Coordinates of C-alpha atoms and ligand atoms in Angstrom, one line a residue:
X225 CA 10.5 8.0 8.4
X226 CA 7.1 7.6 10.0
X227 CA 4.2 9.0 7.9
X228 CA 3.3 12.4 9.4
X229 CA -0.5 11.8 9.2
X230 CA -0.2 9.0 11.8
X231 CA 0.2 11.7 14.4
X232 CA -2.3 14.2 13.0
X233 CA -5.7 15.4 14.1
X234 CA -7.8 16.1 11.0
X235 CA -10.5 18.6 10.7
X236 CA -13.0 18.8 7.8
X237 CA -13.9 22.3 6.6
X238 CA -16.9 22.9 4.4
X239 CA -15.6 26.3 3.2
X240 CA -18.9 27.9 2.2
X241 CA -20.0 27.5 5.8
X242 CA -16.9 28.1 7.9
X243 CA -16.3 31.8 8.1
X244 CA -17.1 34.7 5.8
X245 CA -14.4 37.3 5.7
X246 CA -15.8 39.6 3.0
X247 CA -19.4 40.0 3.9
X248 CA -21.1 38.2 1.0
X249 CA -22.8 35.5 3.0
X250 CA -20.4 32.8 1.8
X251 CA -17.5 31.3 3.8
X252 CA -14.1 31.8 2.1
X253 CA -10.4 31.2 2.4
X254 CA -9.8 34.5 4.1
X255 CA -12.3 33.2 6.8
X256 CA -10.3 30.1 7.3
X257 CA -7.1 32.1 7.7
X258 CA -8.8 34.2 10.4
X259 CA -9.6 31.0 12.3
X260 CA -6.2 29.2 12.0
X261 CA -5.2 30.2 15.5
X262 CA -8.5 28.8 16.8
X263 CA -7.8 25.5 15.0
X264 CA -4.2 25.3 16.3
X265 CA -5.4 26.0 19.9
X266 CA -7.9 23.2 19.5
X267 CA -5.0 20.9 18.5
X268 CA -5.9 20.3 14.9
X269 CA -3.0 20.0 12.5
X270 CA -4.5 18.7 9.3
X271 CA -7.3 20.4 7.4
X272 CA -9.4 18.7 4.7
X273 CA -11.0 21.6 2.8
X274 CA -14.0 20.6 0.7
X275 CA -13.8 21.9 -2.9
X276 CA -12.7 25.5 -3.6
X277 CA -12.1 25.5 -7.4
X278 CA -14.3 27.4 -9.9
X279 CA -17.7 26.0 -10.0
X280 CA -21.3 26.7 -11.0
X281 CA -22.3 25.1 -7.6
X282 CA -24.7 22.5 -8.8
X283 CA -23.1 20.2 -6.2
X284 CA -21.4 22.5 -3.8
X285 CA -18.2 22.7 -5.7
X286 CA -17.9 19.0 -6.5
X287 CA -18.7 20.2 -10.1
X288 CA -15.5 21.9 -11.1
X289 CA -15.4 24.2 -14.1
X290 CA -11.7 25.2 -13.7
X291 CA -9.3 23.3 -11.6
X292 CA -6.6 25.9 -11.8
X293 CA -8.4 28.7 -10.1
X294 CA -10.2 29.3 -6.9
X295 CA -13.8 30.1 -7.2
X296 CA -14.4 33.9 -6.5
X297 CA -16.9 32.9 -3.8
X298 CA -14.0 31.4 -1.9
X299 CA -11.4 34.1 -2.8
X300 CA -8.5 34.2 -5.1
X301 CA -5.5 32.0 -6.0
X302 CA -3.4 34.4 -3.8
X303 CA -5.7 33.7 -0.9
X304 CA -5.0 30.0 -1.3
X305 CA -1.2 30.7 -1.3
X306 CA -1.7 32.8 1.8
X307 CA -3.8 30.1 3.5
X308 CA -1.1 27.5 2.8
X309 CA 1.6 29.8 4.1
X310 CA -0.2 30.8 7.3
X311 CA -1.3 27.2 8.0
X312 CA 2.2 25.9 7.6
X313 CA 3.6 28.7 9.9
X314 CA 1.3 27.2 12.6
X315 CA 2.2 23.6 11.9
X316 CA -1.1 22.8 10.1
X317 CA -1.2 20.9 6.9
X318 CA -3.8 21.3 4.2
X319 CA -5.6 18.8 2.0
X320 CA -7.6 20.0 -1.0
X321 CA -10.6 18.1 -2.2
X322 CA -10.0 16.9 -5.8
X323 CA -12.8 15.6 -7.9
X324 CA -11.5 13.5 -10.8
X325 CA -14.5 11.3 -11.4
X326 CA -16.4 14.1 -13.2
X327 CA -16.2 17.8 -14.1
X328 CA -18.9 20.4 -14.4
X329 CA -20.7 20.5 -17.7
X330 CA -19.3 24.1 -17.9
X331 CA -15.7 22.9 -17.8
X332 CA -14.0 23.9 -21.1
X333 CA -13.3 20.2 -21.8
X334 CA -17.0 19.5 -21.9
X335 CA -17.8 22.6 -23.8
X336 CA -15.4 21.6 -26.5
X337 CA -16.8 18.1 -26.5
X338 CA -20.3 19.5 -27.0
X339 CA -19.1 21.7 -29.8
X340 CA -17.3 18.9 -31.6
X341 CA -17.9 15.3 -30.9
X342 CA -14.7 14.4 -32.7
X343 CA -12.6 16.7 -30.5
X344 CA -9.8 15.4 -28.3
X345 CA -11.9 16.6 -25.3
X346 CA -14.9 14.5 -26.3
X347 CA -12.6 11.5 -25.6
X348 CA -12.4 12.8 -22.0
X349 CA -16.0 11.8 -21.3
X350 CA -18.0 8.7 -21.6
X351 CA -20.3 9.1 -24.5
X352 CA -22.3 6.2 -25.9
X353 CA -25.0 5.7 -28.5
X354 CA -28.5 5.3 -27.2
X355 CA -30.9 2.4 -28.0
X356 CA -33.9 2.6 -30.2
X357 CA -37.1 1.0 -29.0
X358 CA -40.5 1.5 -30.7
X359 CA -39.2 4.5 -32.6
X360 CA -38.0 6.1 -29.3
X361 CA -34.4 6.9 -28.4
X362 CA -33.5 5.4 -25.0
X363 CA -30.3 5.7 -23.0
X364 CA -27.6 3.2 -23.6
X365 CA -28.6 1.2 -20.6
X366 CA -30.7 1.2 -17.4
X367 CA -28.2 2.7 -15.0
X368 CA -29.5 5.3 -12.6
X369 CA -27.5 8.0 -11.0
X370 CA -26.9 8.7 -7.3
X371 CA -28.9 11.9 -7.7
X372 CA -32.3 10.2 -8.5
X373 CA -32.1 10.5 -12.3
X374 CA -31.0 8.3 -15.2
X375 CA -27.2 8.2 -15.3
X376 CA -27.4 9.2 -18.9
X377 CA -28.2 12.6 -20.5
X378 CA -28.5 13.4 -24.2
X379 CA -25.2 14.6 -25.6
X380 CA -25.8 17.9 -27.2
X381 CA -24.6 18.2 -30.8
X382 CA -25.4 14.5 -31.5
X383 CA -28.5 12.7 -32.9
X384 CA -28.3 9.6 -30.9
X385 CA -25.7 9.8 -28.1
X386 CA -25.7 10.2 -24.4
X387 CA -23.1 11.1 -21.8
X388 CA -22.7 9.3 -18.5
X389 CA -23.0 11.1 -15.2
X390 CA -23.2 8.9 -12.0
X391 CA -24.1 12.1 -10.0
X392 CA -25.9 15.1 -11.5
X393 CA -26.4 15.6 -15.2
X394 CA -24.4 18.8 -14.6
X395 CA -21.4 16.6 -13.7
X396 CA -20.4 14.4 -16.7
X397 CA -18.1 11.5 -15.8
X398 CA -14.6 11.6 -17.0
X399 CA -13.1 8.8 -19.1
X400 CA -10.2 7.3 -17.1
X401 CA -9.5 4.8 -19.8
X402 CA -8.0 7.8 -21.8
X403 CA -4.3 8.4 -20.9
X404 CA -4.6 12.0 -22.0
X405 CA -7.4 12.7 -19.5
X406 CA -5.4 11.0 -16.8
X407 CA -2.4 13.2 -17.6
X408 CA -4.5 16.3 -17.2
X409 CA -5.3 15.3 -13.7
X410 CA -1.7 14.4 -12.9
X411 CA -0.7 17.9 -14.0
X412 CA -3.4 19.5 -11.8
X413 CA -2.1 17.6 -8.8
X414 CA 1.5 18.6 -9.5
X415 CA 0.4 22.2 -9.8
X416 CA -1.0 22.2 -6.3
X417 CA 1.8 20.2 -4.7
X418 CA 4.2 22.8 -6.1
X419 CA 2.1 25.5 -4.6
X420 CA 2.5 23.8 -1.2
X421 CA -0.6 21.7 -0.8
X422 CA 0.1 18.7 1.5
X423 CA -2.3 16.3 0.0
X424 CA -5.7 15.6 -1.5
X425 CA -8.9 14.0 -0.6
X426 CA -9.8 12.1 -3.7
X427 CA -13.5 12.5 -4.2
X428 CA -15.7 9.6 -5.4
X429 CA -12.6 7.7 -6.3
X430 CA -14.3 4.4 -6.2
X431 CA -16.3 5.3 -9.4
X432 CA -13.4 6.1 -11.7
X433 CA -13.8 2.9 -13.6
X434 CA -17.1 1.5 -14.9
X435 CA -18.3 -1.9 -16.0
X436 CA -16.8 -1.9 -19.5
X437 CA -19.6 -3.9 -21.0
X438 CA -22.1 -1.1 -20.2
X439 CA -24.7 -3.9 -20.0
X440 CA -28.0 -3.3 -18.1
X441 CA -28.0 -3.7 -14.4
X442 CA -29.8 -7.0 -13.4
X443 CA -31.7 -5.1 -10.7
X444 CA -35.3 -4.3 -11.6
X445 CA -35.6 -0.8 -13.1
X446 CA -38.2 1.6 -11.9
X447 CA -41.0 2.9 -14.1
X448 CA -38.8 5.5 -15.6
X449 CA -36.5 2.7 -16.9
X450 CA -33.5 3.1 -14.6
X451 CA -32.2 1.8 -11.3
X452 CA -29.3 2.9 -9.1
X453 CA -26.9 0.0 -9.0
X454 CA -23.5 1.2 -7.7
X455 CA -21.9 -2.1 -8.5
X456 CA -21.9 -1.1 -12.2
X457 CA -19.5 1.7 -11.5
X458 CA -17.8 1.1 -8.1
X459 CA -14.5 -0.4 -6.9
X460 CA -13.5 -2.0 -10.2
X461 CA -9.9 -3.4 -10.4
X462 CA -8.7 -0.8 -12.9
X463 CA -8.8 1.9 -10.3
X464 CA -5.7 0.5 -8.6
X465 CA -3.6 1.0 -11.6
X466 CA -5.0 4.5 -12.2
X467 CA -4.1 5.5 -8.7
X468 CA -0.7 4.0 -8.9
X469 CA -0.1 6.1 -12.0
X470 CA -1.4 9.1 -10.1
X471 CA 1.1 8.5 -7.3
X472 CA 3.9 7.9 -9.8
X473 CA 3.3 10.8 -12.1
X474 CA 1.3 13.2 -9.9
X475 CA 2.5 13.3 -6.3
X476 CA 5.5 12.2 -4.2
X477 CA 5.4 9.9 -1.2
X478 CA 5.1 12.7 1.4
X479 CA 1.8 13.9 -0.1
X480 CA -1.1 12.5 1.7
X481 CA -3.8 10.9 -0.4
X482 CA -7.1 10.2 1.2
X483 CA -9.5 8.2 -0.9
X484 CA -13.2 8.4 -0.7
X485 CA -14.2 4.8 -1.3
X486 CA -18.0 4.3 -1.3
X487 CA -20.2 1.8 0.4
X488 CA -19.3 -1.6 -0.8
X489 CA -15.5 -1.6 -0.6
X490 CA -14.3 -4.5 1.6
X491 CA -11.3 -4.2 4.0
X492 CA -9.4 -6.8 2.0
X493 CA -9.8 -4.8 -1.2
X494 CA -8.9 -1.6 0.7
X495 CA -5.5 -3.1 1.7
X496 CA -4.5 -3.2 -2.0
X497 CA -5.0 0.6 -2.1
X498 CA -3.5 1.5 1.2
X499 CA -0.8 -1.0 2.2
X500 CA 2.1 1.0 3.6
X501 CA 4.8 1.4 1.0
X502 CA 2.9 -0.5 -1.7
X503 CA -0.6 1.0 -2.0
X504 CA -1.0 4.3 -3.9
X505 CA -3.4 5.8 -1.3
X506 CA -2.6 6.5 2.4
X507 CA -6.1 6.6 4.0
X508 CA -9.1 4.8 2.7
X509 CA -12.4 6.3 3.9
X510 CA -15.4 4.0 4.1
X511 CA -18.9 4.7 5.3
X512 CA -19.5 1.6 7.4
X513 CA -19.7 3.4 10.7
X514 CA -22.0 6.2 9.5
X515 CA -25.6 5.1 9.4
X516 CA -25.7 2.5 12.1
X517 CA -29.1 3.8 13.4
X518 CA -31.3 3.1 10.4
X519 CA -31.6 6.8 9.4
X520 CA -30.4 6.2 5.9
X521 CA -33.4 6.2 3.5
X522 CA -35.6 6.2 6.5
X523 CA -38.5 8.1 5.1
X524 CA -41.0 5.4 6.0
X525 CA -39.7 5.0 9.6
X526 CA -41.1 6.4 12.7
X527 CA -38.8 8.4 15.0
X528 CA -38.7 5.5 17.6
X529 CA -37.4 3.2 14.9
X530 CA -34.2 5.2 14.7
X531 CA -31.9 3.7 17.3
X532 CA -28.2 3.3 17.4
X533 CA -27.2 -0.3 16.9
X534 CA -24.2 -0.3 19.2
X535 CA -23.2 -3.9 18.4
X536 CA -23.1 -3.1 14.7
X537 CA -21.0 0.0 15.3
X538 CA -18.5 -2.2 17.2
X539 CA -18.5 -4.7 14.4
X540 CA -18.0 -2.1 11.7
X541 CA -15.1 -0.5 13.5
X542 CA -13.5 -3.9 14.3
X543 CA -13.9 -5.3 10.8
X544 CA -11.6 -2.6 9.6
X545 CA -9.2 -2.8 12.5
X546 CA -7.1 -5.7 11.1
X547 CA -6.1 -3.3 8.3
X548 CA -4.3 -1.1 10.8
X549 CA -1.5 -3.7 10.9
X550 CA -0.5 -2.9 7.4
X551 CA -2.3 0.3 6.5
X552 CA -2.8 3.7 8.0
X553 CA -6.4 4.3 8.9
X554 CA -8.7 7.3 9.0
X555 CA -11.5 7.6 11.6
X556 CA -14.5 9.8 11.5
X557 CA -18.1 10.0 12.6
X558 CA -19.5 12.0 9.7
X559 CA -18.6 14.5 7.0
X560 CA -20.5 17.0 4.9
X561 CA -22.5 14.2 3.3
X562 CA -24.2 12.9 6.4
X563 CA -26.3 14.2 9.3
X564 CA -24.5 15.6 12.3
X565 CA -23.2 12.8 14.5
X566 CA -24.7 14.4 17.6
X567 CA -28.1 13.9 16.1
X568 CA -27.3 10.5 14.8
X569 CA -25.8 8.7 17.7
X570 CA -26.0 11.3 20.5
X571 CA -28.9 13.5 21.6
X572 CA -29.6 17.2 21.7
X573 CA -31.1 16.7 25.2
X574 CA -27.7 15.5 26.3
X575 CA -25.7 17.7 24.0
X576 CA -22.7 18.1 26.2
X577 CA -22.5 14.5 27.5
X578 CA -23.1 12.9 24.1
X579 CA -20.7 15.1 22.1
X580 CA -17.9 14.3 24.6
X581 CA -18.7 10.7 24.7
X582 CA -18.7 10.3 20.9
X583 CA -15.5 12.1 20.5
X584 CA -13.7 10.1 23.2
X585 CA -14.9 6.9 21.7
X586 CA -13.5 7.8 18.3
X587 CA -10.3 9.5 19.4
X588 CA -8.6 6.6 21.2
X589 CA -9.8 3.8 18.8
X590 CA -7.2 3.6 16.0
X591 CA -5.9 5.7 13.2
X592 CA -6.1 9.4 12.2
X593 CA -9.2 11.0 13.5
X594 CA -11.1 13.7 11.5
X595 CA -13.4 16.1 13.3
X596 CA -16.2 17.5 11.2
X597 CA -16.3 21.3 11.8
X598 CA -18.6 22.3 14.5
X599 CA -18.7 18.9 16.2
X600 CA -16.3 20.4 18.8
X601 CA -19.1 22.7 20.0
X602 CA -21.9 20.2 19.7
X603 CA -23.6 21.3 16.5
X604 CA -26.6 19.3 15.6
X605 CA -29.1 18.7 12.8
X606 CA -31.3 21.6 11.5
X607 CA -34.8 22.3 12.6
X608 CA -35.9 23.9 9.3
X609 CA -39.6 24.0 8.9
X610 CA -39.7 24.8 5.2
X611 CA -38.8 22.5 2.2
X612 CA -37.2 25.5 0.5
X613 CA -34.6 25.8 3.2
X614 CA -33.2 22.4 2.0
X615 CA -33.1 23.1 -1.8
X616 CA -29.5 24.2 -2.1
X617 CA -28.2 21.7 -4.6
X618 CA -29.2 19.4 -7.5
X619 CA -29.3 16.3 -5.2
X620 CA -32.0 17.8 -3.0
X621 CA -34.0 19.3 -5.9
X622 CA -34.0 16.0 -7.8
X623 CA -34.8 14.0 -4.7
X624 CA -37.7 16.3 -3.9
X625 CA -39.2 15.6 -7.3
X626 CA -38.7 11.9 -6.8
X627 CA -40.2 11.8 -3.3
X628 CA -43.2 13.9 -4.3
X629 CA -43.8 11.7 -7.4
X630 CA -43.7 8.7 -5.1
X631 CA -46.6 10.2 -3.1
X632 CA -44.9 11.6 0.0
X633 CA -46.3 14.8 1.4
X634 CA -44.0 17.7 2.4
X635 CA -44.4 17.1 6.1
X636 CA -43.0 13.6 5.7
X637 CA -40.2 14.7 3.5
X638 CA -39.3 17.4 6.0
X639 CA -39.2 15.0 8.9
X640 CA -37.0 12.6 6.8
X641 CA -34.6 15.4 5.7
X642 CA -34.2 16.8 9.2
X643 CA -33.1 13.4 10.2
X644 CA -31.0 12.3 7.2
X645 CA -30.2 15.2 4.8
X646 CA -26.7 16.3 4.2
X647 CA -27.5 19.9 4.7
X648 CA -27.5 19.1 8.4
X649 CA -23.7 19.0 8.4
X650 CA -23.3 22.0 6.1
X651 CA -24.8 24.9 8.1
X652 CA -22.7 27.9 9.1
X653 CA -20.2 27.4 11.9
X654 CA -21.4 29.0 15.1
X655 CA -18.7 31.4 16.3
X656 CA -20.7 33.5 18.8
X657 CA -24.2 34.6 19.8
X658 CA -24.2 37.6 17.6
X659 CA -26.0 38.1 14.3
X660 CA -25.8 34.9 12.1
X661 CA -23.7 33.3 14.8
X662 CA -20.7 35.5 13.9
X663 CA -20.4 33.6 10.6
X664 CA -21.2 36.6 8.4
X665 CA -22.6 40.1 8.5
X666 CA -24.6 39.3 5.4
X667 CA -27.4 36.9 5.0
X668 CA -25.8 33.5 5.0
X669 CA -26.2 31.3 1.9
X670 CA -27.9 28.7 4.0
X671 CA -29.8 29.2 7.3
X672 CA -27.9 29.2 10.5
X673 CA -29.0 26.7 13.1
X674 CA -30.8 28.7 15.8
X675 CA -29.3 26.9 18.7
X676 CA -26.3 29.3 18.5
X677 CA -28.4 31.5 20.7
X678 CA -28.6 28.7 23.3
X679 CA -24.9 28.5 24.0
X680 CA -23.9 26.3 21.0
X681 CA -21.1 28.6 19.8
X682 CA -17.4 28.9 20.1
X683 CA -17.2 32.1 22.2
X684 CA -19.5 31.0 25.0
X685 CA -17.9 27.5 25.1
X686 CA -14.4 29.0 25.3
X687 CA -15.5 30.8 28.5
X688 CA -17.0 27.7 30.1
X689 CA -14.3 25.3 31.5
X690 CA -16.8 22.4 31.2
X691 CA -17.8 23.0 27.6
X692 CA -17.6 20.5 24.8
X693 CA -15.0 22.7 23.2
X694 CA -12.7 22.6 26.2
X695 CA -13.2 18.9 26.6
X696 CA -12.2 18.3 22.9
X697 CA -9.1 20.4 23.3
X698 CA -8.1 18.6 26.5
X699 CA -8.8 15.1 25.0
X700 CA -6.8 16.0 21.9
X701 CA -3.8 17.0 24.0
X702 CA -3.7 13.5 25.4
X703 CA -4.3 11.8 22.1
X704 CA -1.3 13.8 20.6
X705 CA 1.1 13.0 23.4
X706 CA 3.8 10.6 22.5
X707 CA 2.6 7.9 25.0
X708 CA -1.1 7.9 23.9
X709 CA -0.3 8.2 20.3
X710 CA 1.9 5.2 20.5
X711 CA -0.7 3.2 22.5
X712 CA -3.5 4.1 20.0
X713 CA -1.4 3.5 16.9
X714 CA 0.6 0.5 18.0
X715 CA -1.1 -1.0 21.0
X716 CA -3.4 -4.0 20.7
X717 CA -7.1 -3.1 20.6
X718 CA -9.8 -5.3 22.1
X719 CA -13.5 -4.7 22.5
X720 CA -14.7 -5.5 26.0
X721 CA -18.1 -7.1 26.4
X722 CA -18.8 -7.3 22.7
X723 CA -22.4 -8.2 23.1
X724 CA -23.3 -5.4 25.4
X725 CA -26.2 -3.7 23.5
X726 CA -25.7 -0.2 24.9
X727 CA -22.0 0.2 25.8
X728 CA -19.1 0.5 23.5
X729 CA -16.0 -0.3 25.5
X730 CA -12.5 -1.1 24.4
X731 CA -9.0 -1.7 25.8
X732 CA -5.7 -0.7 24.3
X733 CA -2.6 -2.5 25.6
X734 CA 0.6 -0.6 24.9
X735 CA 3.3 0.9 27.2
X736 CA 0.3 1.3 29.6
X737 CA -3.2 0.0 29.2
X738 CA -6.1 2.4 28.5
X739 CA -9.8 1.6 28.5
X740 CA -12.7 3.6 27.0
X741 CA -16.2 2.9 28.3
X742 CA -19.1 4.7 26.6
X743 CA -22.8 4.5 27.2
X744 CA -24.6 5.2 23.9
X745 CA -28.0 5.5 25.5
X746 CA -30.0 8.5 26.8
X747 CA -30.7 6.4 30.0
X748 CA -28.8 4.7 32.7
X749 CA -27.2 1.3 32.0
X750 CA -24.8 -1.0 33.8
X751 CA -21.4 -2.3 32.8
X752 CA -19.3 -5.0 34.6
X753 CA -15.8 -3.9 35.2
X754 CA -13.3 -6.6 36.2
X755 CA -10.1 -4.6 36.0
X756 CA -8.0 -2.7 38.5
X757 CA -8.5 1.0 38.0
X758 CA -5.3 3.1 38.0
X759 CA -6.5 6.5 36.9
X760 CA -9.4 8.3 35.3
X761 CA -8.0 10.3 32.3
X762 CA -11.2 11.7 30.8
X763 CA -14.8 11.7 32.1
X764 CA -17.8 13.6 31.1
X765 CA -19.7 13.6 34.4
X766 CA -19.0 14.4 38.0
X767 CA -18.6 11.6 40.5
X768 CA -17.9 7.9 39.8
X769 CA -20.6 5.3 40.2
X770 CA -18.7 2.1 40.6
X771 CA -19.4 -0.5 43.2
X772 CA -18.9 -4.3 43.3
X773 CA -17.2 -4.2 39.9
X774 CA -20.2 -2.6 38.2
X775 CA -20.3 0.8 36.7
X776 CA -23.6 2.6 36.7
X777 CA -23.4 4.7 33.6
X778 CA -25.6 7.7 33.3
X779 CA -27.0 8.9 29.9
X780 CA -24.1 9.0 27.5
X781 CA -21.5 8.8 30.3
X782 CA -18.1 8.0 29.2
X783 CA -14.7 7.3 30.7
X784 CA -11.2 7.0 29.5
X785 CA -9.3 5.0 32.1
X786 CA -5.9 3.8 32.8
X787 CA -6.0 0.3 34.2
X788 CA -3.3 -1.9 35.7
Ligands
LIG39 C1 -18.7 12.8 -2.7 C2 -18.8 14.2 -2.0 O1 -18.4 14.1 -0.7 C3 -20.2 14.6 -2.2 O2 -20.5 15.8 -1.5 C4 -20.5 14.8 -3.7 O3 -21.8 15.1 -3.9 C5 -20.1 13.6 -4.5 N1 -18.9 12.9 -4.1 C6 -20.0 13.9 -6.0 O4 -18.8 14.6 -6.2

């Protein structure tokens, strides 16, 4: 049987920002149910819903305090059952986001660990003795967290111990060496599979195992005495056996497991996880294609230093392509942890052209595409003018302290965050031009992007036959047809004119041959075309500028062609 996800079109929902159904300013499960018909019309049939379990919201629900219940902000357990039922009626499958690398510090396991360091639950966490130096108690080593702090926090109820947290101190890391802890997670997964969930996105899965020596990182520590060195807690070999056990004891073969594997995972290592029939995970997400414009950590850069490196993008997609022979592959431009792709690689000046171009480029490349909610209407980065608008989670609050301590003024921080902060991809979905973009009648938990009044909303785009939304729907209908699906999944992919610095072009040879040609620049460029054109399938401009085997490509112009 062919894996069902090979023919799926995925869609990422950040639930707090999708649709509020009960008027509290927070998106919820009821809101997702309201919009299932919209999603089906669009052609989406696989939802990845970011966390919905009980949480104190230090990290938008990635800090779970109870895995067995839906957080009241998002609704009830019954709402989840209803969502699954209604989605399945429409042929839409649902993935939940499962965070197993850490819990919230308010999870009962951690509460018990704090109350009694000898409890079973204390063994669910990574607790180590600190080091004494000059009469001062220091953390066990110099590891820094992803959230701009030491990775260690004093363990309450002890004189000399610390717990590890590779993200916020409010998110203690779990101890996967402990079989009892692992069993707890297998039980949680089984519970949701029995409820009808079709799979899980496994959050931060590359950090489940840490360097067992817990020795200092060799990287130079900052003046606070710590340094972020992901190699100390990423992609260690033990993870493979943990995930095999998860597949064996937690979920069956038909359950889709999408693993979030951070930065440094290499395609060869990824194959161990996702080889069809042998690997425990089905789709391995990597971040290689996300920041290919220099925006990551770009606080010291000028605006004109941010420029898409098209050759590096081609390289990064192609270095993963060989895996497609033996593994199923996911494809995406961005998720809730990145800026909006339209602002990264496209342009708000050419919103329609660039949104269509980016989607076409991704859709016919290889693997299962995931749309980040709102990309189908051309949502872009925020234009917030106040630092406070960004302070919605620990990551930003900690990062603000760090940046100010390093001497950056607020204007510089604002410019950087508007370019690179993850809130950019978390603003409320823009449904119409009414109050709060039709997302909620109440004040939304985070500011809506004002451009919903300038036509960037579902309702107005539905009414415009040339809108981004209608283009997405039309493009998806091709991608899902048996012929195109077969060409994309099984045809041979080749990049054309690899060294072209501005154009991303590729060919797929299958039962017929298709070619995608995309201009990634906000200006006109030329592209030599030595093929025989049979048909234009998709195009984001009127009129074809082709003469003497050269395409003149207007800003962000893109074609999907059939060639002979
Ligand atoms: C990855 C998630 O996508 C991100 O949003 C979160 O902050 C970290 N994992 C920690 O769970």
